[in-house]
Tab-separated table of C-alpha atoms (C1' of nucleotides) in Angstrom:
chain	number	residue	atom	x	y	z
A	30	UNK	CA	200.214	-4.702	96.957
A	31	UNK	CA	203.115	-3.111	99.080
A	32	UNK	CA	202.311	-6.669	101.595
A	33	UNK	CA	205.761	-8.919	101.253
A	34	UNK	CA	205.538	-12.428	101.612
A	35	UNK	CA	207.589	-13.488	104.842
A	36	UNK	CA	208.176	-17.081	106.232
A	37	UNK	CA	206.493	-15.934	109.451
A	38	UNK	CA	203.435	-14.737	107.473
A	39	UNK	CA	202.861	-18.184	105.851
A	40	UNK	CA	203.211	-20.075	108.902
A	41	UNK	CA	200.714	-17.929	110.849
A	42	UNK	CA	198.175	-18.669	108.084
A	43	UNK	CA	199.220	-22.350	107.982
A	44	UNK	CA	198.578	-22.088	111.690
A	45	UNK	CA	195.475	-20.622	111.657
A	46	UNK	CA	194.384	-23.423	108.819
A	47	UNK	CA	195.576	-26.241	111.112
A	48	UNK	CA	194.174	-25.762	114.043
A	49	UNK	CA	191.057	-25.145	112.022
A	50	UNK	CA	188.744	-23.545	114.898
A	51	UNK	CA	188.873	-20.607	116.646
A	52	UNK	CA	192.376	-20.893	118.097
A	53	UNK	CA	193.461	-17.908	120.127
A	54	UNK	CA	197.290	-15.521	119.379
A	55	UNK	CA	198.475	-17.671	122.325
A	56	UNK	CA	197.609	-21.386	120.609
A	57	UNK	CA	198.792	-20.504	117.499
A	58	UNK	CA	201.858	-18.847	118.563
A	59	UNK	CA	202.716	-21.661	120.664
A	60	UNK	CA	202.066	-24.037	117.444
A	61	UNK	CA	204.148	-22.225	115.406
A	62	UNK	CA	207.076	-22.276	118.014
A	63	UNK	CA	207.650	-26.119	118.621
A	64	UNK	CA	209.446	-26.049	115.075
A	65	UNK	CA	209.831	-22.528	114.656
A	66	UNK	CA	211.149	-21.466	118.160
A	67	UNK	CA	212.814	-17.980	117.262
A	68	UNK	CA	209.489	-16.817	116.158
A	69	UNK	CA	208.385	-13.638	117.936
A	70	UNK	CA	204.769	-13.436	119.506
A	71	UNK	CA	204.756	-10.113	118.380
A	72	UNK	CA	205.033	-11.280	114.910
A	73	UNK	CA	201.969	-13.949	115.547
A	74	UNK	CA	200.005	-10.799	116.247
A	75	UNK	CA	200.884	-8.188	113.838
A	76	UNK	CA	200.256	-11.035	111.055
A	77	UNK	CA	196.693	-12.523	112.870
A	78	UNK	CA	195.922	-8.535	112.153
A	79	UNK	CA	196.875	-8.363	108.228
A	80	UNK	CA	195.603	-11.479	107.615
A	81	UNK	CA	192.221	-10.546	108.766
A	82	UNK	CA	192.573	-7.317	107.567
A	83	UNK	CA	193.087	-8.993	103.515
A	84	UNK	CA	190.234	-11.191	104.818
A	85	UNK	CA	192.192	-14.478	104.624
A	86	UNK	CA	191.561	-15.289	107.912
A	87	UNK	CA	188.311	-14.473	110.491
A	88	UNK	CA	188.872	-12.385	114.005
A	89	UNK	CA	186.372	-13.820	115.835
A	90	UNK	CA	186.043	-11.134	119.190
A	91	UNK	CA	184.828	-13.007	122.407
A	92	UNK	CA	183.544	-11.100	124.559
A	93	UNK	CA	185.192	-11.807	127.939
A	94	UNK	CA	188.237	-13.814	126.292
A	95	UNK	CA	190.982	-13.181	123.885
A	96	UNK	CA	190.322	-13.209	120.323
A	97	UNK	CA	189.935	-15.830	118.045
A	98	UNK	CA	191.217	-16.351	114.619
A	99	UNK	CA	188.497	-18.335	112.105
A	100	UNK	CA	189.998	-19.920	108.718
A	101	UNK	CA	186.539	-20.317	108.130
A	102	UNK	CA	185.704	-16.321	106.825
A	103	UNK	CA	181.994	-17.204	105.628
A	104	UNK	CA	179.015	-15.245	108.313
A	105	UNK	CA	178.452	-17.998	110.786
A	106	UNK	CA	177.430	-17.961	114.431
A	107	UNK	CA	178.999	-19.316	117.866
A	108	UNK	CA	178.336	-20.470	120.849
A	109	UNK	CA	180.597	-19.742	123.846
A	110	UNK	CA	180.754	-22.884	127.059
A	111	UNK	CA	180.368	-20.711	129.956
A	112	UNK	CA	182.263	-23.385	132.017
A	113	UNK	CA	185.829	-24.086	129.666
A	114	UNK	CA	185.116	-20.994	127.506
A	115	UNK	CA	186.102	-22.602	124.460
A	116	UNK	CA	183.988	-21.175	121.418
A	117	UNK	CA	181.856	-24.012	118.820
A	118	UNK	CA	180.208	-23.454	115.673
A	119	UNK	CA	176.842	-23.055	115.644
A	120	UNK	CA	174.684	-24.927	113.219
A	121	UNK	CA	172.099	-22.157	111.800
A	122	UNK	CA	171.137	-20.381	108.878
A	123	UNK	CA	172.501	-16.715	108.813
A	124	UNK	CA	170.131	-14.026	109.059
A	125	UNK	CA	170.998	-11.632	106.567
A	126	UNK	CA	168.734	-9.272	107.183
A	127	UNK	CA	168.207	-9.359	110.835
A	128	UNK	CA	168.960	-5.255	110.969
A	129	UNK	CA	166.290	-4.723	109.231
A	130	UNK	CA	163.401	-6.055	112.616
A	131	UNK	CA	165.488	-2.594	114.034
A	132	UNK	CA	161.682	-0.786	114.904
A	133	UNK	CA	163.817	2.517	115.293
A	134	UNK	CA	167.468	2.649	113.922
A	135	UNK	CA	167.689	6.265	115.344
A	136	UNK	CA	170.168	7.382	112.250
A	137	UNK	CA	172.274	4.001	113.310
A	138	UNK	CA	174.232	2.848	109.883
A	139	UNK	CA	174.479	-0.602	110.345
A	140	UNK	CA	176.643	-2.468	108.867
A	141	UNK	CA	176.021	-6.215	110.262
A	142	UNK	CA	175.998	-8.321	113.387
A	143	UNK	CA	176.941	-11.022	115.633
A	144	UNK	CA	175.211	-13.665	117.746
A	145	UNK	CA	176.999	-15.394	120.605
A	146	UNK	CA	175.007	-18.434	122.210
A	147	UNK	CA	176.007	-18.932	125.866
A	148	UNK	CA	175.725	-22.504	127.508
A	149	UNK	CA	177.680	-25.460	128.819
A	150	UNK	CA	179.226	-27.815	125.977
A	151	UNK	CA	178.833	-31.520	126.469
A	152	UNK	CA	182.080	-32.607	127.798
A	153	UNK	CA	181.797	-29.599	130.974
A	154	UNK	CA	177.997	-31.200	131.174
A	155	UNK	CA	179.486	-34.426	132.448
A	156	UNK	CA	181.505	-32.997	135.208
B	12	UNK	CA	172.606	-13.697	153.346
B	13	UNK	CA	175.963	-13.094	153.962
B	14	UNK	CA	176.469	-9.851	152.405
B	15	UNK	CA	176.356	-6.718	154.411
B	16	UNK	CA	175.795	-3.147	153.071
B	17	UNK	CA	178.614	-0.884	152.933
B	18	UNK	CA	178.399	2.581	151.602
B	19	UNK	CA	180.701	1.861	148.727
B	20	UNK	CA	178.459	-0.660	147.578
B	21	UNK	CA	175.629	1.137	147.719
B	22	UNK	CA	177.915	4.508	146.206
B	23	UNK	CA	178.782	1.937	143.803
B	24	UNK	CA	174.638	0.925	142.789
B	25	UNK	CA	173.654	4.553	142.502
B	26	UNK	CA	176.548	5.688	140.083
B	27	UNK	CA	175.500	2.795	137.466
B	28	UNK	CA	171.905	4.032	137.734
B	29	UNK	CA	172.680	7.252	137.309
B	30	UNK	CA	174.592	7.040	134.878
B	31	UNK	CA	171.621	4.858	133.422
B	32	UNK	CA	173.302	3.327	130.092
B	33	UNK	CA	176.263	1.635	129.400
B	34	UNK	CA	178.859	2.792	131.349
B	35	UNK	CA	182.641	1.814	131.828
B	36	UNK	CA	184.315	0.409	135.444
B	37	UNK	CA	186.391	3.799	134.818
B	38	UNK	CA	183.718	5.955	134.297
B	39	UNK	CA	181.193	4.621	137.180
B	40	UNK	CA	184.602	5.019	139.476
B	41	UNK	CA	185.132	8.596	138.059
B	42	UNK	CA	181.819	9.843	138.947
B	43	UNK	CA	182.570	8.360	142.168
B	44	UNK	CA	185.592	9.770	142.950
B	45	UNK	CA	184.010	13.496	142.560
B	46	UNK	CA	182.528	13.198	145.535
B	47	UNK	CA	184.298	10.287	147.247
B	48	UNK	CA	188.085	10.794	147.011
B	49	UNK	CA	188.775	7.633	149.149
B	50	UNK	CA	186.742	4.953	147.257
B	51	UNK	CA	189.383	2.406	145.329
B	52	UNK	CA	188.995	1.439	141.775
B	53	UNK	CA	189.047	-2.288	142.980
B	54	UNK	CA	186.221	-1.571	145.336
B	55	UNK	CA	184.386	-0.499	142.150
B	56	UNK	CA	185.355	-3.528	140.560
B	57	UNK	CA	184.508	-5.527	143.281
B	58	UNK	CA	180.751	-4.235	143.287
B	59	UNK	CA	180.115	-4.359	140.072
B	60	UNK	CA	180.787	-8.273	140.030
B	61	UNK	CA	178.441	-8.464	143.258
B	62	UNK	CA	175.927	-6.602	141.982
B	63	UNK	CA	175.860	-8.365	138.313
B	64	UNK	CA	175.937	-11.801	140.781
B	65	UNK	CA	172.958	-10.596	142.288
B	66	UNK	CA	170.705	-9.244	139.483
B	67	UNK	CA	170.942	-5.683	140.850
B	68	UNK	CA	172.616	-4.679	137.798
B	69	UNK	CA	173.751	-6.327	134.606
B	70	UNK	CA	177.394	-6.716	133.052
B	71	UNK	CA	177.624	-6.539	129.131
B	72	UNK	CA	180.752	-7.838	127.526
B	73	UNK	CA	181.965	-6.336	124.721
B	74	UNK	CA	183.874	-7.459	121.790
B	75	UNK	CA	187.285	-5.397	121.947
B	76	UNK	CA	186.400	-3.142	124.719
B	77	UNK	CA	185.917	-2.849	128.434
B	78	UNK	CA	182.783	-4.260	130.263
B	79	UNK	CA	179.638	-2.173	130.647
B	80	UNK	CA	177.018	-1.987	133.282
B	81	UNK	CA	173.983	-1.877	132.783
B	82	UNK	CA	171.327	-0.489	135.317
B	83	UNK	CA	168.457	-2.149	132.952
B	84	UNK	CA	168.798	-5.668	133.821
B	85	UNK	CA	166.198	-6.717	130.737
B	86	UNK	CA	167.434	-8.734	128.052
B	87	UNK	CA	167.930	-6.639	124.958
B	88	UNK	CA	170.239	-6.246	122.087
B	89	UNK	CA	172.796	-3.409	121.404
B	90	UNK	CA	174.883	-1.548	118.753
B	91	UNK	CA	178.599	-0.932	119.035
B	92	UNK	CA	179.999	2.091	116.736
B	93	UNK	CA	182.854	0.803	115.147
B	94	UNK	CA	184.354	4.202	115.181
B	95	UNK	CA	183.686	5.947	118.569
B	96	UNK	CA	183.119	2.212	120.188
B	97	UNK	CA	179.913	3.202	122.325
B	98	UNK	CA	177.327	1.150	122.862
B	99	UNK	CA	173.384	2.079	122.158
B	100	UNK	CA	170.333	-0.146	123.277
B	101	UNK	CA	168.914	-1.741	119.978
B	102	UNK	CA	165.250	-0.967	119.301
B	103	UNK	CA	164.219	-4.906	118.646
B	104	UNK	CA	162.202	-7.431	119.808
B	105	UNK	CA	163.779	-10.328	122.005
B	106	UNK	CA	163.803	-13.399	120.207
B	107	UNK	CA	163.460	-16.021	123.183
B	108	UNK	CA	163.485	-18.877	121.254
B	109	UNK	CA	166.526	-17.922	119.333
B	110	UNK	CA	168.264	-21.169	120.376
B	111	UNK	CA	165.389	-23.083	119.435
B	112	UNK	CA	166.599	-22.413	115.879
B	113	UNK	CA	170.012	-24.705	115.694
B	114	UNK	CA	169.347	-27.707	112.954
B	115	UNK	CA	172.465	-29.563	115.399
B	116	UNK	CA	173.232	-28.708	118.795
B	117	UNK	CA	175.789	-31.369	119.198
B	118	UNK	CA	174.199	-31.901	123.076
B	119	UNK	CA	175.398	-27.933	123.597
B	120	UNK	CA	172.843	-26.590	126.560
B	121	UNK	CA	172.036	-23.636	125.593
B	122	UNK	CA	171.374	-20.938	128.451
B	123	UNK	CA	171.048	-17.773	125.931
B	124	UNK	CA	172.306	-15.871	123.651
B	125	UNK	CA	173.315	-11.713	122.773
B	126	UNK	CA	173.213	-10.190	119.589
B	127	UNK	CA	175.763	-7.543	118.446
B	128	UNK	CA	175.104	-5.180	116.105
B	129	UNK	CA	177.675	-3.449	114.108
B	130	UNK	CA	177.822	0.374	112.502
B	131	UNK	CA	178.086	3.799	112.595
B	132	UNK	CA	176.403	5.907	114.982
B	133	UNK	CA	175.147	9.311	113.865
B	134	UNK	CA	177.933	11.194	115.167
B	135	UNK	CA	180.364	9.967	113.796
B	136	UNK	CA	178.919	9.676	110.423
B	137	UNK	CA	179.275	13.078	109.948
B	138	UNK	CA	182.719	13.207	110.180
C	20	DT	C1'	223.212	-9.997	89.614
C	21	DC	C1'	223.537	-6.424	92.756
C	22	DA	C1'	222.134	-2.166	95.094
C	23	DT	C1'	218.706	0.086	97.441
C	24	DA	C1'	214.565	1.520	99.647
C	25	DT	C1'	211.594	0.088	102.929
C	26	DC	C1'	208.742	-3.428	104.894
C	27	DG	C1'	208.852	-6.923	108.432
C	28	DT	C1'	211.070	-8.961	112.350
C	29	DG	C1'	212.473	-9.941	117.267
C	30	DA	C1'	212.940	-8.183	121.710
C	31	DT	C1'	211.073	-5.465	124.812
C	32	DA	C1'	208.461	-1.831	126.842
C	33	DT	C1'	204.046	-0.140	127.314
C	34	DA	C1'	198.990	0.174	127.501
C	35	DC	C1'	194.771	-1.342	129.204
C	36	DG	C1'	191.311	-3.708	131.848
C	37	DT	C1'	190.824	-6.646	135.450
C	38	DT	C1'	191.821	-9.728	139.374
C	39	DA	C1'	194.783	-11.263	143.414
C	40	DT	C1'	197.025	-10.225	147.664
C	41	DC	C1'	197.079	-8.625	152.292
C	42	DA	C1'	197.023	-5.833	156.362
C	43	DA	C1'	193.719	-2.706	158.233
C	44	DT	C1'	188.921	-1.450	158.811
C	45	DA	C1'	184.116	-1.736	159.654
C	46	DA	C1'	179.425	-4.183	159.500
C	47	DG	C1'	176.243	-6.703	162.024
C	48	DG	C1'	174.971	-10.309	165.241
C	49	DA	C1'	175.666	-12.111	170.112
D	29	DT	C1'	179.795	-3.583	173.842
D	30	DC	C1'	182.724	-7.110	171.875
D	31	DC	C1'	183.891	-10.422	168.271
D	32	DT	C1'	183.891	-12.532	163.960
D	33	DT	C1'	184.752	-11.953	159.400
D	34	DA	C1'	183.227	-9.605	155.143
D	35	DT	C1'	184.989	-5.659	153.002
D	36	DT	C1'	188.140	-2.081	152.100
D	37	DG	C1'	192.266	0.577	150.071
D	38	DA	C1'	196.695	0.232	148.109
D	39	DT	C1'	199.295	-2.049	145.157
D	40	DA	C1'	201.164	-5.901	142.728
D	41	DA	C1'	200.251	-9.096	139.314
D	42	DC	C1'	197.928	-10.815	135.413
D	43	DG	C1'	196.366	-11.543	130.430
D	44	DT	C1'	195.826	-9.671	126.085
D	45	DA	C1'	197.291	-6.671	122.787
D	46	DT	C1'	199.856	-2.767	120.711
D	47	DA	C1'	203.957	0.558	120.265
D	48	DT	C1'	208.762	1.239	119.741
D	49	DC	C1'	213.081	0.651	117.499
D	50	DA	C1'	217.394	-1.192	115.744
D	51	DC	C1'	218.384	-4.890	112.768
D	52	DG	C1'	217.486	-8.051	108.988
D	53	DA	C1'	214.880	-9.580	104.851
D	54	DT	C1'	212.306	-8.808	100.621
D	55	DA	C1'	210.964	-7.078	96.233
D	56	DT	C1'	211.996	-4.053	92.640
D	57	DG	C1'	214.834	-1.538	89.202
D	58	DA	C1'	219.324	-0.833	87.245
DNA sequence: TCATATCGTGATATACGTTATCAATAAGGA
DNA sequence: TCCTTATTGATAACGTATATCACGATATGA
């Protein structure tokens, strides 16, 4: 492991665990800076990278919005509100081997997949 | 309606078909350009959304890239190459009732839903 | 413990895709 | 034809993310 263990790394992690869902660079940098204000956003990023990259944390990529970060790493599926764009959990069995209904792959090697739900969550229904 | 028909917008409709799949704000404005030194990139931009808000054409976000447009306004699924980042159609059956699915929707409305494959096209493979 | 190599940091510039602004232009109805 | 106003082109601004680089911190070996 050439990785050294820096305050800034642990409190991105920490970060990413607290805020438990899907928080975006910007939330958690902005978590970590109420006590930590000489932290760099720079530093939030290059971290939110490793730490996905040792598979510690998730990058969740939202199509039309920045990227999340998951402390939750296990194949699950979301659902985006088209209204606050705020991205949920989505309560339903992975499909392991959904690649596999593929009629014609056409030499595609693939290697897995993603489902996004769109639709309005209940609190941007009641407005 | 209160749209009228300019000749961008119509320049704009004919580069997305003929480019047929996939294509890029950049590129549909490059292929533009060639013969249309005048037209601005925001003019492009400006289309596309129109034309995706009218059905004429259809915009495909994708994870960690630009948008696409689509001339083939059908719902289908696609492949992103994780190495070259192009985007293929997907050779699959629509599953409608995908939504249907969800043990808890938590009084989410769901509206629909786009499925991401990931892999390795057969170009790239073979380097 | 200290020295040292080098990895990580903070600050900032840059890249990229996209939207906002605004004066000038042009489409389409009266 | 004129008039209203949607649309344009040029450019600035925006949001997200990465690149750069001098300085500081960390882990390892002596």
């Amino acid at each position: 492991m050439n990785k050294r263990n820096t305050v800034q790394r642990t409190l991105v992690l920490e970060a990413v665990r607290a805020l438990k869902c899907h928080a975006t660079a910007d939330e958690i940098y902005q978590l970590i800076v109420q006590r930590h204000p000489d932290i760099s956003k720079a530093t939030v990023y290059r971290n939110l990278n490793l730490l996905s990259e040792q598979g510690e944390i998730k990058r969740r990529e939202v199509p039309g919005g920045a990227d999340r970060y998951d402390h939750q790493v296990s194949d699950h599926y979301h659902a985006r509100c088209t209204a606050c764009g705020r991205v949920f959990d989505v309560n339903m069995a992975y499909i392991a081997d959904l690649a596999q209904r593929i009629q014609d792959t056409h030499g595609f090697a693939f290697t897995g997949h993603d489902i996004m739900f769109k639709g309005v969550c209940p609190e941007c229904q009641q407005k």
